[in-house]
Amino acid sequence: MTTRYHPVLVALHWILALMIFMALIVGGPSLAAMDNADPEKLTGMTGHMIWGMTIGALLVLRLITRFITQKPAKADTGKAALNTLAGLTHWAIYALIAGMVFSGLIMASSADLFAITLGGSGSPLPADLTIYPARVVHGIIANALTALLLLHIGGWAFHQFVLRDRLISRMSFGKRKPAPQTQAKQQLLEN
Ligand code: HEM
Ligand code: HEM
């Protein structure tokens, strides 16, 4: 057990956090607000699709890193229900990010968006993408993910300001010392 997550996981946590917030708050909504007949929409859509697929690739890298590196012991809030909620929230966040990427890919393939944006086929965009179920699902998951991320940030604030245990340091760079109990055990063994 260590006191921090692996630096690669820490880097991926913050890069992905930034990329996901940008897609959720800026990229996606401004794209959806544009008229599909507007030629500028193609540029925005190409950018959003590449951005979204990059998030997908980084998520796979992050999951691999998570499984092959040492993690700190599960954080303890002192309340079993809160500890379970935190664990469930983390897995649900992973699942919903994957859901965003898959629904985006399915929408793009149903509406032939790859040929129109990246392939430069010259065909117009469909007048309304909401005729595709994957587009509707993309919007619903976006709202659910936003809600979960707010809960996640609430969890951070609870640790930071109520428990005052500086949980955030586990998701930051620095020396990865063994956890305090391990250190104590080691000292006992040495004596
Ligand atoms: C899009 C934004 C974010 C996503 C997708 C995200 C996702 C996650 C996930 C899945 C974990 C679990 C780590 C694991 O087991 O792999 C985690 C941990 C953590 N996140 Fe985030 N996060 C985001 C933003 C933030 C923000 C803005 C903060 C702080 C204000 C934050 C603070 C933390 C902390 C402190 C941990 C470590 C929790 C622990 O040690 O148990 N995260 N994050
Ligand atoms: C984690 C990754 C992603 C996030 C966070 C994200 C976020 C969003 C959001 C918030 C919207 C607006 C939803 C609404 O207003 O109902 C949106 C729209 C859209 N997304 Fe994504 N997206 C992601 C990945 C993808 C991928 C991989 C693709 C395709 C390859 C894609 C294609 C689209 C398209 C085409 C729209 C616009 C639809 C329209 O004009 O109505 N997205 N996205």
XYZ file of C-alpha atoms in Angstrom, residues 30-173:
144
model
C -22.235 24.605 -28.075
C -22.188 22.003 -30.854
C -25.737 20.865 -30.093
C -26.908 24.506 -30.143
C -25.629 25.067 -33.701
C -27.895 24.694 -36.727
C -27.030 21.542 -38.696
C -27.175 23.569 -41.930
C -24.424 25.904 -40.646
C -21.199 24.955 -42.515
C -19.142 25.904 -39.411
C -20.809 23.048 -37.533
C -18.695 20.529 -39.456
C -15.470 21.963 -38.003
C -16.877 21.920 -34.472
C -18.195 18.387 -34.898
C -14.889 17.091 -36.278
C -13.097 18.598 -33.282
C -15.611 17.202 -30.772
C -15.477 13.711 -32.299
C -11.658 13.595 -32.226
C -11.679 15.036 -28.668
C -14.261 12.441 -27.548
C -12.380 9.525 -29.110
C -9.153 10.731 -27.458
C -10.989 10.685 -24.109
C -11.947 7.075 -24.886
C -8.342 6.075 -25.642
C -7.040 7.810 -22.486
C -9.753 6.118 -20.429
C -8.538 2.682 -21.587
C -4.966 3.698 -20.701
C -6.174 4.900 -17.323
C -8.021 1.663 -16.551
C -4.944 -0.396 -17.472
C -2.759 1.842 -15.258
C -5.273 1.496 -12.431
C -5.133 -2.297 -12.516
C -1.365 -2.696 -12.797
C -0.191 -0.063 -10.280
C -0.353 0.062 -6.493
C -3.239 2.086 -5.042
C -3.550 3.611 -1.586
C -5.876 1.809 0.850
C -9.575 2.641 0.417
C -10.320 6.072 1.888
C -12.302 5.860 5.123
C -14.941 8.477 5.932
C -15.886 6.726 9.176
C -19.312 5.821 7.732
C -19.740 2.513 5.852
C -22.567 3.897 3.677
C -20.429 6.857 2.517
C -17.475 4.571 1.755
C -19.754 2.361 -0.391
C -21.205 5.445 -2.123
C -17.691 6.665 -2.996
C -16.715 3.283 -4.492
C -19.954 3.042 -6.493
C -19.590 6.638 -7.719
C -16.059 5.989 -9.001
C -17.147 2.928 -11.003
C -20.272 4.673 -12.261
C -18.101 7.591 -13.481
C -15.923 5.173 -15.459
C -19.045 3.472 -16.888
C -20.708 6.755 -17.895
C -17.573 8.098 -19.599
C -17.428 4.843 -21.594
C -21.182 5.308 -22.269
C -20.532 8.810 -23.675
C -17.813 7.515 -25.991
C -19.854 4.505 -27.196
C -23.077 6.458 -27.729
C -21.054 9.087 -29.639
C -19.475 6.422 -31.838
C -22.812 4.692 -32.483
C -24.475 8.031 -33.287
C -21.632 8.885 -35.665
C -21.840 5.564 -37.452
C -25.684 5.604 -37.693
C -25.687 9.133 -39.151
C -22.603 8.528 -41.336
C -20.809 11.377 -39.534
C -17.323 9.920 -40.058
C -17.669 10.234 -43.859
C -19.189 13.727 -43.578
C -16.648 15.164 -41.095
C -13.334 13.280 -41.333
C -13.948 11.798 -44.804
C -14.984 15.134 -46.381
C -17.771 13.394 -48.355
C -19.501 16.733 -48.938
C -22.912 15.325 -47.939
C -24.970 17.605 -45.698
C -25.476 16.736 -42.022
C -28.853 15.142 -41.248
C -31.322 17.942 -40.368
C -31.908 16.539 -36.874
C -29.662 14.023 -35.132
C -32.239 13.286 -32.419
C -33.929 10.836 -34.824
C -31.044 8.521 -33.813
C -31.581 6.846 -30.411
C -27.809 7.039 -29.688
C -28.017 10.879 -29.926
C -30.771 10.917 -27.301
C -28.778 8.514 -25.082
C -25.651 10.753 -25.521
C -27.627 13.704 -24.090
C -29.090 11.692 -21.195
C -25.714 10.220 -20.174
C -24.170 13.712 -20.376
C -26.636 14.926 -17.723
C -26.129 11.859 -15.507
C -22.331 12.223 -15.748
C -22.522 15.921 -14.866
C -24.596 15.043 -11.764
C -22.140 12.325 -10.681
C -19.168 14.638 -11.169
C -20.861 17.226 -8.956
C -21.300 14.491 -6.329
C -17.607 13.562 -6.783
C -16.546 17.168 -6.212
C -18.912 17.248 -3.214
C -17.025 14.210 -1.885
C -13.745 16.058 -2.288
C -15.168 19.112 -0.460
C -16.436 16.865 2.370
C -12.951 15.374 2.820
C -11.259 18.760 2.483
C -13.450 20.923 4.700
C -15.306 18.548 7.055
C -12.997 15.584 7.616
C -9.913 17.737 6.864
C -7.948 14.633 5.836
C -6.372 16.169 2.678
C -7.569 13.263 0.528
C -6.587 15.296 -2.547
C -2.906 14.612 -1.794
C -3.547 10.989 -2.851
C -4.365 12.317 -6.324
C -1.244 14.498 -6.544
C 2.394 14.033 -7.448
